[in-house]
PDB file of C-alpha atoms and ligand atoms in Angstrom:
ATOM      1  CA  MET A  24      72.814-123.904 119.568  1.00 92.00           C
ATOM      2  CA  ILE A  25      74.426-126.994 118.000  1.00 97.00           C
ATOM      3  CA  GLY A  26      77.677-128.217 119.502  1.00 98.00           C
ATOM      4  CA  ARG A  27      79.935-131.157 118.687  1.00 98.00           C
ATOM      5  CA  LEU A  28      79.371-133.549 115.817  1.00 98.00           C
ATOM      6  CA  ASN A  29      78.334-136.621 117.817  1.00 98.00           C
ATOM      7  CA  HIS A  30      78.258-139.043 114.847  1.00 98.00           C
ATOM      8  CA  VAL A  31      77.728-139.533 111.141  1.00 98.00           C
ATOM      9  CA  GLY A  32      75.097-142.140 110.282  1.00 99.00           C
ATOM     10  CA  ILE A  33      75.814-144.422 107.312  1.00 99.00           C
ATOM     11  CA  ALA A  34      73.077-146.754 106.021  1.00 99.00           C
ATOM     12  CA  VAL A  35      74.383-150.065 104.689  1.00 98.00           C
ATOM     13  CA  PRO A  36      72.776-153.197 103.200  1.00 98.00           C
ATOM     14  CA  ASP A  37      75.167-155.534 105.065  1.00 98.00           C
ATOM     15  CA  LEU A  38      76.176-154.365 108.534  1.00 98.00           C
ATOM     16  CA  ALA A  39      78.680-157.172 109.178  1.00 98.00           C
ATOM     17  CA  ALA A  40      80.490-156.497 105.886  1.00 98.00           C
ATOM     18  CA  ALA A  41      80.619-152.740 106.534  1.00 98.00           C
ATOM     19  CA  ALA A  42      81.902-153.294 110.083  1.00 98.00           C
ATOM     20  CA  ALA A  43      84.607-155.664 108.798  1.00 98.00           C
ATOM     21  CA  GLN A  44      85.670-153.032 106.272  1.00 98.00           C
ATOM     22  CA  TYR A  45      86.032-150.390 109.008  1.00 98.00           C
ATOM     23  CA  ARG A  46      87.805-152.823 111.332  1.00 98.00           C
ATOM     24  CA  ASP A  47      90.049-154.713 108.904  1.00 98.00           C
ATOM     25  CA  THR A  48      90.561-152.371 105.955  1.00 98.00           C
ATOM     26  CA  LEU A  49      90.405-149.039 107.742  1.00 98.00           C
ATOM     27  CA  GLY A  50      91.832-150.267 111.057  1.00 98.00           C
ATOM     28  CA  ALA A  51      89.178-148.538 113.154  1.00 98.00           C
ATOM     29  CA  GLU A  52      87.765-149.425 116.577  1.00 98.00           C
ATOM     30  CA  VAL A  53      84.447-151.145 115.875  1.00 98.00           C
ATOM     31  CA  GLY A  54      81.830-151.903 118.530  1.00 98.00           C
ATOM     32  CA  ALA A  55      79.282-154.703 118.774  1.00 98.00           C
ATOM     33  CA  PRO A  56      75.982-154.695 116.863  1.00 98.00           C
ATOM     34  CA  ARG A  57      72.928-153.465 118.751  1.00 98.00           C
ATOM     35  CA  ASP A  58      69.295-153.849 117.725  1.00 98.00           C
ATOM     36  CA  LEU A  59      67.187-150.738 118.168  1.00 98.00           C
ATOM     37  CA  PRO A  60      63.752-152.124 117.244  1.00 98.00           C
ATOM     38  CA  GLU A  61      62.000-148.939 118.339  1.00 97.00           C
ATOM     39  CA  HIS A  62      63.983-147.147 115.634  1.00 98.00           C
ATOM     40  CA  GLY A  63      63.932-149.928 113.011  1.00 98.00           C
ATOM     41  CA  VAL A  64      67.709-150.263 112.840  1.00 98.00           C
ATOM     42  CA  THR A  65      70.618-152.395 113.931  1.00 98.00           C
ATOM     43  CA  VAL A  66      73.686-150.238 114.584  1.00 98.00           C
ATOM     44  CA  ILE A  67      77.407-150.606 115.084  1.00 98.00           C
ATOM     45  CA  PHE A  68      79.371-147.578 116.313  1.00 98.00           C
ATOM     46  CA  VAL A  69      82.870-146.978 114.992  1.00 98.00           C
ATOM     47  CA  THR A  70      84.863-144.854 117.439  1.00 98.00           C
ATOM     48  CA  LEU A  71      87.206-142.255 115.932  1.00 98.00           C
ATOM     49  CA  PRO A  72      89.473-139.832 117.773  1.00 98.00           C
ATOM     50  CA  ASN A  73      87.106-136.902 117.189  1.00 98.00           C
ATOM     51  CA  THR A  74      83.648-138.404 116.540  1.00 98.00           C
ATOM     52  CA  LYS A  75      81.805-141.643 115.741  1.00 98.00           C
ATOM     53  CA  ILE A  76      80.432-143.382 112.683  1.00 98.00           C
ATOM     54  CA  GLU A  77      77.061-145.067 113.131  1.00 98.00           C
ATOM     55  CA  LEU A  78      76.811-147.968 110.691  1.00 99.00           C
ATOM     56  CA  MET A  79      73.136-148.943 110.365  1.00 98.00           C
ATOM     57  CA  GLN A  80      71.148-151.601 108.589  1.00 98.00           C
ATOM     58  CA  PRO A  81      67.341-151.905 108.487  1.00 98.00           C
ATOM     59  CA  LEU A  82      65.620-153.859 111.243  1.00 98.00           C
ATOM     60  CA  GLY A  83      62.044-154.861 110.488  1.00 96.00           C
ATOM     61  CA  ALA A  84      59.687-154.116 107.615  1.00 93.00           C
ATOM     62  CA  ALA A  85      58.987-150.528 108.703  1.00 96.00           C
ATOM     63  CA  SER A  86      62.617-149.410 108.947  1.00 98.00           C
ATOM     64  CA  PRO A  87      63.192-145.748 107.992  1.00 98.00           C
ATOM     65  CA  LEU A  88      66.285-146.968 106.123  1.00 98.00           C
ATOM     66  CA  SER A  89      64.352-149.086 103.626  1.00 97.00           C
ATOM     67  CA  GLY A  90      63.412-146.200 101.344  1.00 97.00           C
ATOM     68  CA  PHE A  91      66.911-144.783 101.553  1.00 98.00           C
ATOM     69  CA  LEU A  92      68.519-148.102 100.556  1.00 98.00           C
ATOM     70  CA  ARG A  93      66.076-148.588  97.685  1.00 98.00           C
ATOM     71  CA  SER A  94      67.458-145.395  96.174  1.00 97.00           C
ATOM     72  CA  ALA A  95      71.036-146.178  97.251  1.00 98.00           C
ATOM     73  CA  PRO A  96      71.391-149.993  97.250  1.00 98.00           C
ATOM     74  CA  ALA A  97      75.121-149.925  98.085  1.00 98.00           C
ATOM     75  CA  GLY A  98      74.443-147.645 101.058  1.00 98.00           C
ATOM     76  CA  GLY A  99      75.404-144.064 101.747  1.00 98.00           C
ATOM     77  CA  MET A 100      75.704-141.233 104.213  1.00 98.00           C
ATOM     78  CA  HIS A 101      72.357-140.989 105.960  1.00 98.00           C
ATOM     79  CA  HIS A 102      72.460-138.348 108.706  1.00 99.00           C
ATOM     80  CA  LEU A 103      74.581-136.020 110.781  1.00 98.00           C
ATOM     81  CA  CYS A 104      74.081-135.972 114.550  1.00 98.00           C
ATOM     82  CA  TYR A 105      74.828-132.714 116.369  1.00 98.00           C
ATOM     83  CA  GLU A 106      74.836-132.322 120.137  1.00 98.00           C
ATOM     84  CA  VAL A 107      72.626-129.761 121.887  1.00 98.00           C
ATOM     85  CA  PRO A 108      72.538-128.957 125.623  1.00 97.00           C
ATOM     86  CA  ASP A 109      68.727-128.831 125.810  1.00 97.00           C
ATOM     87  CA  ILE A 110      66.774-130.633 123.092  1.00 98.00           C
ATOM     88  CA  VAL A 111      63.383-129.181 124.017  1.00 98.00           C
ATOM     89  CA  ASP A 112      64.767-125.647 123.884  1.00 97.00           C
ATOM     90  CA  ALA A 113      66.484-126.449 120.567  1.00 98.00           C
ATOM     91  CA  ARG A 114      63.292-127.932 119.113  1.00 98.00           C
ATOM     92  CA  ASP A 115      61.150-124.978 120.124  1.00 98.00           C
ATOM     93  CA  ARG A 116      63.658-122.478 118.696  1.00 98.00           C
ATOM     94  CA  LEU A 117      63.894-124.408 115.426  1.00 98.00           C
ATOM     95  CA  VAL A 118      60.112-124.679 115.077  1.00 98.00           C
ATOM     96  CA  ARG A 119      59.789-120.927 115.714  1.00 98.00           C
ATOM     97  CA  GLN A 120      62.233-120.427 112.824  1.00 98.00           C
ATOM     98  CA  GLY A 121      60.136-122.628 110.542  1.00 98.00           C
ATOM     99  CA  ALA A 122      62.179-125.825 110.565  1.00 98.00           C
ATOM    100  CA  ARG A 123      60.312-129.116 110.338  1.00 98.00           C
ATOM    101  CA  VAL A 124      60.891-131.509 113.239  1.00 98.00           C
ATOM    102  CA  LEU A 125      60.130-135.081 112.167  1.00 98.00           C
ATOM    103  CA  GLY A 126      57.614-137.276 113.946  1.00 96.00           C
ATOM    104  CA  ASP A 127      55.331-135.651 116.499  1.00 97.00           C
ATOM    105  CA  GLY A 128      58.165-133.524 117.912  1.00 97.00           C
ATOM    106  CA  THR A 129      58.516-135.574 121.072  1.00 98.00           C
ATOM    107  CA  PRO A 130      62.176-136.387 121.778  1.00 98.00           C
ATOM    108  CA  ARG A 131      62.830-140.142 121.812  1.00 98.00           C
ATOM    109  CA  ILE A 132      65.654-142.061 123.458  1.00 98.00           C
ATOM    110  CA  GLY A 133      68.351-142.815 120.902  1.00 98.00           C
ATOM    111  CA  ALA A 134      71.300-145.199 120.656  1.00 98.00           C
ATOM    112  CA  HIS A 135      73.241-143.423 123.424  1.00 97.00           C
ATOM    113  CA  GLY A 136      70.352-143.433 125.894  1.00 97.00           C
ATOM    114  CA  ARG A 137      69.843-139.706 125.363  1.00 97.00           C
ATOM    115  CA  PRO A 138      66.856-137.840 123.874  1.00 98.00           C
ATOM    116  CA  VAL A 139      67.064-137.322 120.103  1.00 98.00           C
ATOM    117  CA  LEU A 140      65.056-135.557 117.391  1.00 98.00           C
ATOM    118  CA  PHE A 141      65.369-135.406 113.612  1.00 98.00           C
ATOM    119  CA  LEU A 142      65.041-132.376 111.298  1.00 98.00           C
ATOM    120  CA  HIS A 143      63.788-132.672 107.736  1.00 98.00           C
ATOM    121  CA  PRO A 144      66.607-132.912 105.159  1.00 98.00           C
ATOM    122  CA  LYS A 145      64.849-130.495 102.834  1.00 98.00           C
ATOM    123  CA  ASP A 146      65.311-127.726 105.390  1.00 98.00           C
ATOM    124  CA  PHE A 147      69.062-128.224 105.825  1.00 98.00           C
ATOM    125  CA  ALA A 148      70.848-128.415 102.493  1.00 98.00           C
ATOM    126  CA  GLY A 149      69.564-131.900 101.771  1.00 98.00           C
ATOM    127  CA  CYS A 150      71.035-133.354 104.960  1.00 98.00           C
ATOM    128  CA  LEU A 151      69.006-135.290 107.516  1.00 98.00           C
ATOM    129  CA  ILE A 152      69.992-133.856 110.895  1.00 98.00           C
ATOM    130  CA  GLU A 153      69.706-135.640 114.210  1.00 98.00           C
ATOM    131  CA  LEU A 154      69.971-133.668 117.451  1.00 98.00           C
ATOM    132  CA  GLU A 155      71.121-135.478 120.594  1.00 98.00           C
ATOM    133  CA  GLU A 156      70.872-133.902 124.029  1.00 98.00           C
ATOM    134  CA  THR A 157      74.190-134.089 125.836  1.00 93.00           C
ATOM    135  CA  GLU A 158      73.684-132.808 129.365  1.00 74.00           C
ATOM    136  CA  PRO A 159      71.902-135.380 131.545  1.00 64.00           C
ATOM    137  CA  ARG A 160      68.709-134.027 133.049  1.00 60.00           C
ATOM    138  CA  PRO A 161      68.662-133.893 136.859  1.00 65.00           C
ATOM    139  CA  ALA A 162      66.446-136.502 138.515  1.00 66.00           C
ATOM    140  CA  ASP A 163      63.500-134.103 138.694  1.00 66.00           C
ATOM    141  CA  GLY A 164      63.822-133.368 134.977  1.00 61.00           C
ATOM    142  CA  ALA A 165      64.504-129.711 135.747  1.00 60.00           C
ATOM    143  CA  ARG A 166      66.787-127.766 133.459  1.00 58.00           C
ATOM    144  CA  ALA A 167      69.388-125.451 134.894  1.00 49.00           C
ATOM    145  CA  GLY A 168      68.311-121.846 134.638  1.00 47.00           C
ATOM    146  CA  ARG A 169      64.741-122.536 133.541  1.00 46.00           C
ATOM    147  CA  PRO A 170      61.793-121.720 135.792  1.00 48.00           C
ATOM    148  CA  GLN A 171      60.119-124.921 136.916  1.00 46.00           C
ATOM    149  CA  PRO A 172      56.348-125.265 137.255  1.00 44.00           C
ATOM    150  CA  ALA A 173      55.199-125.588 140.869  1.00 49.00           C
ATOM    151  CA  ARG A 174      55.085-129.265 141.740  1.00 42.00           C
ATOM    152  CA  PRO A 175      51.572-130.559 142.513  1.00 44.00           C
TER     153      PRO A 175
HETATM  154  C1  LIG B 204      67.613-142.713 116.889  1.00 68.70           C
HETATM  155  C2  LIG B 204      68.451-143.953 116.869  1.00 68.70           C
HETATM  156  C3  LIG B 204      69.786-143.768 116.146  1.00 68.70           C
HETATM  157  C4  LIG B 204      70.669-142.811 116.930  1.00 68.70           C
HETATM  158  O1  LIG B 204      71.679-142.334 116.392  1.00 68.70           O
HETATM  159  O2  LIG B 204      70.366-142.598 118.133  1.00 68.70           O
HETATM  160  C5  LIG B 204      69.590-143.277 114.725  1.00 68.70           C
HETATM  161  O3  LIG B 204      70.173-142.349 114.226  1.00 68.70           O
HETATM  162  S1  LIG B 204      68.380-144.130 113.856  1.00 68.70           S
HETATM  163  C6  LIG B 204      68.431-143.414 112.193  1.00 68.70           C
HETATM  164  C7  LIG B 204      67.220-143.859 111.432  1.00 68.70           C
HETATM  165  N1  LIG B 204      66.044-143.087 111.806  1.00 68.70           N
HETATM  166  C8  LIG B 204      65.657-142.035 111.072  1.00 68.70           C
HETATM  167  O4  LIG B 204      66.222-141.710 110.049  1.00 68.70           O
HETATM  168  C9  LIG B 204      64.454-141.273 111.596  1.00 68.70           C
HETATM  169  C10 LIG B 204      64.228-139.988 110.797  1.00 68.70           C
HETATM  170  N2  LIG B 204      64.011-140.293 109.377  1.00 68.70           N
HETATM  171  C11 LIG B 204      62.770-140.138 108.810  1.00 68.70           C
HETATM  172  O5  LIG B 204      61.807-139.720 109.431  1.00 68.70           O
HETATM  173  C12 LIG B 204      62.671-140.502 107.338  1.00 68.70           C
HETATM  174  O6  LIG B 204      63.755-141.345 106.976  1.00 68.70           O
HETATM  175  C13 LIG B 204      62.668-139.260 106.378  1.00 68.70           C
HETATM  176  C14 LIG B 204      61.441-138.395 106.673  1.00 68.70           C
HETATM  177  C15 LIG B 204      63.933-138.456 106.533  1.00 68.70           C
HETATM  178  C16 LIG B 204      62.586-139.773 104.963  1.00 68.70           C
HETATM  179  O7  LIG B 204      61.501-140.644 104.910  1.00 68.70           O
HETATM  180  P1  LIG B 204      61.184-141.437 103.565  1.00 68.70           P
HETATM  181  O8  LIG B 204      62.434-142.065 103.044  1.00 68.70           O
HETATM  182  O9  LIG B 204      60.011-142.320 103.753  1.00 68.70           O
HETATM  183  O10 LIG B 204      60.704-140.241 102.685  1.00 68.70           O
HETATM  184  P2  LIG B 204      60.948-140.002 101.188  1.00 68.70           P
HETATM  185  O11 LIG B 204      61.569-141.156 100.505  1.00 68.70           O
HETATM  186  O12 LIG B 204      59.651-139.479 100.672  1.00 68.70           O
HETATM  187  O13 LIG B 204      62.026-138.808 101.228  1.00 68.70           O
HETATM  188  C17 LIG B 204      61.561-137.466 101.241  1.00 68.70           C
HETATM  189  C18 LIG B 204      62.676-136.662 100.619  1.00 68.70           C
HETATM  190  O14 LIG B 204      63.788-136.655 101.545  1.00 68.70           O
HETATM  191  C19 LIG B 204      64.911-137.253 100.916  1.00 68.70           C
HETATM  192  N3  LIG B 204      65.585-138.047 101.933  1.00 68.70           N
HETATM  193  C20 LIG B 204      65.124-139.145 102.552  1.00 68.70           C
HETATM  194  N4  LIG B 204      66.042-139.593 103.437  1.00 68.70           N
HETATM  195  C21 LIG B 204      67.084-138.749 103.363  1.00 68.70           C
HETATM  196  C22 LIG B 204      68.365-138.666 104.003  1.00 68.70           C
HETATM  197  N5  LIG B 204      68.731-139.588 104.920  1.00 68.70           N
HETATM  198  N6  LIG B 204      69.199-137.657 103.681  1.00 68.70           N
HETATM  199  C23 LIG B 204      68.828-136.740 102.746  1.00 68.70           C
HETATM  200  N7  LIG B 204      67.649-136.731 102.078  1.00 68.70           N
HETATM  201  C24 LIG B 204      66.798-137.751 102.399  1.00 68.70           C
HETATM  202  C25 LIG B 204      64.394-138.108  99.786  1.00 68.70           C
HETATM  203  O15 LIG B 204      65.376-138.242  98.811  1.00 68.70           O
HETATM  204  C26 LIG B 204      63.212-137.290  99.334  1.00 68.70           C
HETATM  205  O16 LIG B 204      63.683-136.245  98.525  1.00 68.70           O
HETATM  206  P3  LIG B 204      62.943-135.929  97.127  1.00 68.70           P
HETATM  207  O17 LIG B 204      63.772-134.859  96.488  1.00 68.70           O
HETATM  208  O18 LIG B 204      61.547-135.500  97.526  1.00 68.70           O
HETATM  209  O19 LIG B 204      62.936-137.241  96.368  1.00 68.70           O
HETATM  210 CO1   CO B 205      72.077-141.439 114.624  1.00 68.70          CO
END
Protein backbone atom coordinates (compact mmCIF):
# COMPACT_ATOMS: atom_id res chain seq x y z
CA MET A 1 0.00 0.00 0.00
CA ILE A 2 2.55 2.67 0.98
CA GLY A 3 5.00 3.80 -1.67
CA ARG A 4 7.79 6.37 -1.65
CA LEU A 5 8.85 8.35 1.39
CA ASN A 6 7.52 11.77 0.34
CA HIS A 7 9.06 13.72 3.26
CA VAL A 8 10.23 13.71 6.85
CA GLY A 9 8.62 16.38 9.02
CA ILE A 10 10.85 18.12 11.57
CA ALA A 11 9.28 20.48 14.14
CA VAL A 12 11.50 23.42 15.08
CA PRO A 13 11.15 26.43 17.41
CA ASP A 14 12.83 28.80 14.91
CA LEU A 15 12.10 28.07 11.26
CA ALA A 16 14.47 30.70 9.85
CA ALA A 17 17.39 29.38 11.93
CA ALA A 18 16.68 25.77 10.94
CA ALA A 19 16.41 26.73 7.26
CA ALA A 20 19.71 28.63 7.45
CA GLN A 21 21.36 25.57 8.99
CA TYR A 22 20.14 23.34 6.14
CA ARG A 23 21.09 25.92 3.51
CA ASP A 24 24.40 27.22 4.87
CA THR A 25 25.77 24.43 7.07
CA LEU A 26 24.38 21.43 5.22
CA GLY A 27 24.43 22.99 1.75
CA ALA A 28 20.93 21.84 0.88
CA GLU A 29 18.34 23.35 -1.48
CA VAL A 30 15.92 25.24 0.77
CA GLY A 31 12.57 26.61 -0.39
CA ALA A 32 10.59 29.64 0.77
CA PRO A 33 8.45 29.64 3.93
CA ARG A 34 4.74 28.98 3.47
CA ASP A 35 1.98 29.53 6.01
CA LEU A 36 -0.54 26.73 6.25
CA PRO A 37 -3.02 28.26 8.71
CA GLU A 38 -5.52 25.45 8.20
CA HIS A 39 -2.86 23.10 9.58
CA GLY A 40 -1.39 25.46 12.21
CA VAL A 41 2.11 25.42 10.73
CA THR A 42 4.56 27.42 8.69
CA VAL A 43 6.71 25.12 6.55
CA ILE A 44 9.88 25.22 4.51
CA PHE A 45 10.68 22.25 2.26
CA VAL A 46 14.28 21.14 1.86
CA THR A 47 14.72 19.24 -1.41
CA LEU A 48 17.07 16.24 -1.33
CA PRO A 49 17.97 13.92 -4.20
CA ASN A 50 15.67 11.16 -2.92
CA THR A 51 13.07 12.86 -0.68
CA LYS A 52 12.24 16.10 1.15
CA ILE A 53 12.55 17.48 4.65
CA GLU A 54 9.59 19.51 5.88
CA LEU A 55 10.82 22.03 8.45
CA MET A 56 7.82 23.27 10.44
CA GLN A 57 7.18 25.80 13.15
CA PRO A 58 3.86 26.43 14.94
CA LEU A 59 1.44 28.92 13.42
CA GLY A 60 -1.29 30.11 15.75
CA ALA A 61 -2.29 29.17 19.28
CA ALA A 62 -3.90 25.86 18.28
CA SER A 63 -0.92 24.46 16.37
CA PRO A 64 -0.53 20.67 16.63
CA LEU A 65 3.20 21.31 17.05
CA SER A 66 2.84 23.20 20.33
CA GLY A 67 2.54 20.11 22.51
CA PHE A 68 5.38 18.43 20.66
CA LEU A 69 7.72 21.40 21.16
CA ARG A 70 6.82 21.68 24.84
CA SER A 71 8.23 18.19 25.28
CA ALA A 72 11.09 18.79 22.83
CA PRO A 73 11.96 22.52 23.03
CA ALA A 74 14.93 22.24 20.64
CA GLY A 75 12.74 20.50 18.06
CA GLY A 76 12.79 16.99 16.69
CA MET A 77 11.60 14.54 14.09
CA HIS A 78 7.83 14.86 13.97
CA HIS A 79 6.38 12.65 11.22
CA LEU A 80 7.06 10.48 8.22
CA CYS A 81 5.01 11.03 5.06
CA TYR A 82 4.43 8.02 2.80
CA GLU A 83 2.79 8.19 -0.60
CA VAL A 84 -0.30 6.13 -1.44
CA PRO A 85 -2.08 5.89 -4.82
CA ASP A 86 -5.58 6.14 -3.32
CA ILE A 87 -5.92 7.69 0.13
CA VAL A 88 -9.55 6.70 0.66
CA ASP A 89 -8.77 3.08 -0.17
CA ALA A 90 -5.71 3.22 2.12
CA ARG A 91 -7.74 4.75 4.96
CA ASP A 92 -10.51 2.19 4.72
CA ARG A 93 -8.03 -0.71 4.66
CA LEU A 94 -6.15 0.68 7.66
CA VAL A 95 -9.35 1.24 9.66
CA ARG A 96 -10.45 -2.33 8.88
CA GLN A 97 -7.11 -3.47 10.34
CA GLY A 98 -7.70 -1.46 13.51
CA ALA A 99 -5.42 1.51 12.89
CA ARG A 100 -6.51 4.89 14.22
CA VAL A 101 -6.88 7.62 11.60
CA LEU A 102 -6.59 11.05 13.23
CA GLY A 103 -9.27 13.71 12.95
CA ASP A 104 -12.63 12.69 11.52
CA GLY A 105 -11.01 10.55 8.81
CA THR A 106 -11.73 13.00 6.02
CA PRO A 107 -8.64 13.58 3.86
CA ARG A 108 -7.52 17.22 3.90
CA ILE A 109 -5.41 19.10 1.37
CA GLY A 110 -1.81 19.22 2.55
CA ALA A 111 1.28 21.27 1.69
CA HIS A 112 1.58 19.75 -1.80
CA GLY A 113 -2.04 20.39 -2.74
CA ARG A 114 -2.82 16.69 -2.39
CA PRO A 115 -5.13 14.90 0.08
CA VAL A 116 -3.42 13.81 3.31
CA LEU A 117 -4.32 11.85 6.45
CA PHE A 118 -2.47 11.12 9.67
CA LEU A 119 -2.22 7.82 11.60
CA HIS A 120 -1.79 7.69 15.36
CA PRO A 121 1.86 7.30 16.45
CA LYS A 122 0.92 4.73 19.07
CA ASP A 123 -0.15 2.34 16.32
CA PHE A 124 3.09 2.56 14.33
CA ALA A 125 6.13 2.09 16.55
CA GLY A 126 5.79 5.53 18.08
CA CYS A 127 5.97 7.31 14.73
CA LEU A 128 3.35 9.77 13.52
CA ILE A 129 2.59 8.77 9.93
CA GLU A 130 1.19 11.04 7.26
CA LEU A 131 -0.23 9.56 4.06
CA GLU A 132 -0.27 11.70 0.91
CA GLU A 133 -2.18 10.68 -2.20
CA THR A 134 0.05 10.84 -5.25
CA GLU A 135 -2.07 10.14 -8.30
CA PRO A 136 -4.22 13.16 -9.23
CA ARG A 137 -7.91 12.33 -9.30
CA PRO A 138 -9.59 12.77 -12.69
CA ALA A 139 -11.89 15.78 -12.95
CA ASP A 140 -14.95 13.71 -12.05
CA GLY A 141 -13.19 12.41 -8.94
CA ALA A 142 -13.44 8.86 -10.27
CA ARG A 143 -10.71 6.40 -9.41
CA ALA A 144 -9.33 4.10 -12.05
CA GLY A 145 -10.71 0.60 -11.69
CA ARG A 146 -13.33 1.44 -9.08
CA PRO A 147 -17.04 1.24 -9.87
CA GLN A 148 -18.55 4.71 -9.84
CA PRO A 149 -22.02 5.44 -8.46
CA ALA A 150 -24.53 6.39 -11.16
CA ARG A 151 -24.46 10.15 -11.54
CA PRO A 152 -27.75 11.86 -10.57
C1 LIG B 1 -0.79 18.60 6.45
C2 LIG B 1 0.15 19.74 6.22
C3 LIG B 1 1.62 19.33 6.26
C4 LIG B 1 1.94 18.42 5.08
O1 LIG B 1 3.01 17.78 5.07
O2 LIG B 1 1.13 18.42 4.12
C5 LIG B 1 1.98 18.65 7.57
O3 LIG B 1 2.58 17.61 7.67
S1 LIG B 1 1.39 19.47 8.96
C6 LIG B 1 2.04 18.52 10.35
C7 LIG B 1 1.34 18.95 11.60
N1 LIG B 1 0.02 18.35 11.71
C8 LIG B 1 -0.17 17.24 12.44
O4 LIG B 1 0.72 16.72 13.08
C9 LIG B 1 -1.58 16.68 12.43
C10 LIG B 1 -1.63 15.32 13.12
N2 LIG B 1 -1.18 15.43 14.51
C11 LIG B 1 -2.07 15.30 15.55
O5 LIG B 1 -3.25 15.07 15.38
C12 LIG B 1 -1.48 15.45 16.94
O6 LIG B 1 -0.24 16.13 16.87
C13 LIG B 1 -1.26 14.09 17.68
C14 LIG B 1 -2.61 13.39 17.87
C15 LIG B 1 -0.31 13.20 16.91
C16 LIG B 1 -0.66 14.38 19.03
O7 LIG B 1 -1.48 15.33 19.64
P1 LIG B 1 -1.08 15.95 21.06
O8 LIG B 1 0.35 16.38 21.03
O9 LIG B 1 -2.08 16.95 21.49
O10 LIG B 1 -1.31 14.68 21.94
P2 LIG B 1 -0.50 14.20 23.15
O11 LIG B 1 0.52 15.18 23.60
O12 LIG B 1 -1.51 13.73 24.13
O13 LIG B 1 0.28 12.94 22.53
C17 LIG B 1 -0.34 11.66 22.59
C18 LIG B 1 0.81 10.67 22.58
O14 LIG B 1 1.41 10.70 21.27
C19 LIG B 1 2.77 11.10 21.40
N3 LIG B 1 3.05 11.97 20.26
C20 LIG B 1 2.54 13.18 20.02
N4 LIG B 1 3.05 13.67 18.87
C21 LIG B 1 3.89 12.74 18.39
C22 LIG B 1 4.75 12.64 17.26
N5 LIG B 1 4.83 13.64 16.36
N6 LIG B 1 5.49 11.52 17.08
C23 LIG B 1 5.42 10.51 17.99
N7 LIG B 1 4.65 10.51 19.11
C24 LIG B 1 3.90 11.64 19.29
C25 LIG B 1 2.91 11.82 22.71
O15 LIG B 1 4.22 11.72 23.16
C26 LIG B 1 1.92 11.05 23.56
O16 LIG B 1 2.53 9.86 23.97
P3 LIG B 1 2.42 9.41 25.52
O17 LIG B 1 3.27 8.19 25.62
O18 LIG B 1 0.94 9.17 25.73
O19 LIG B 1 2.93 10.59 26.32
CO1 LIG C 1 3.98 16.60 6.39
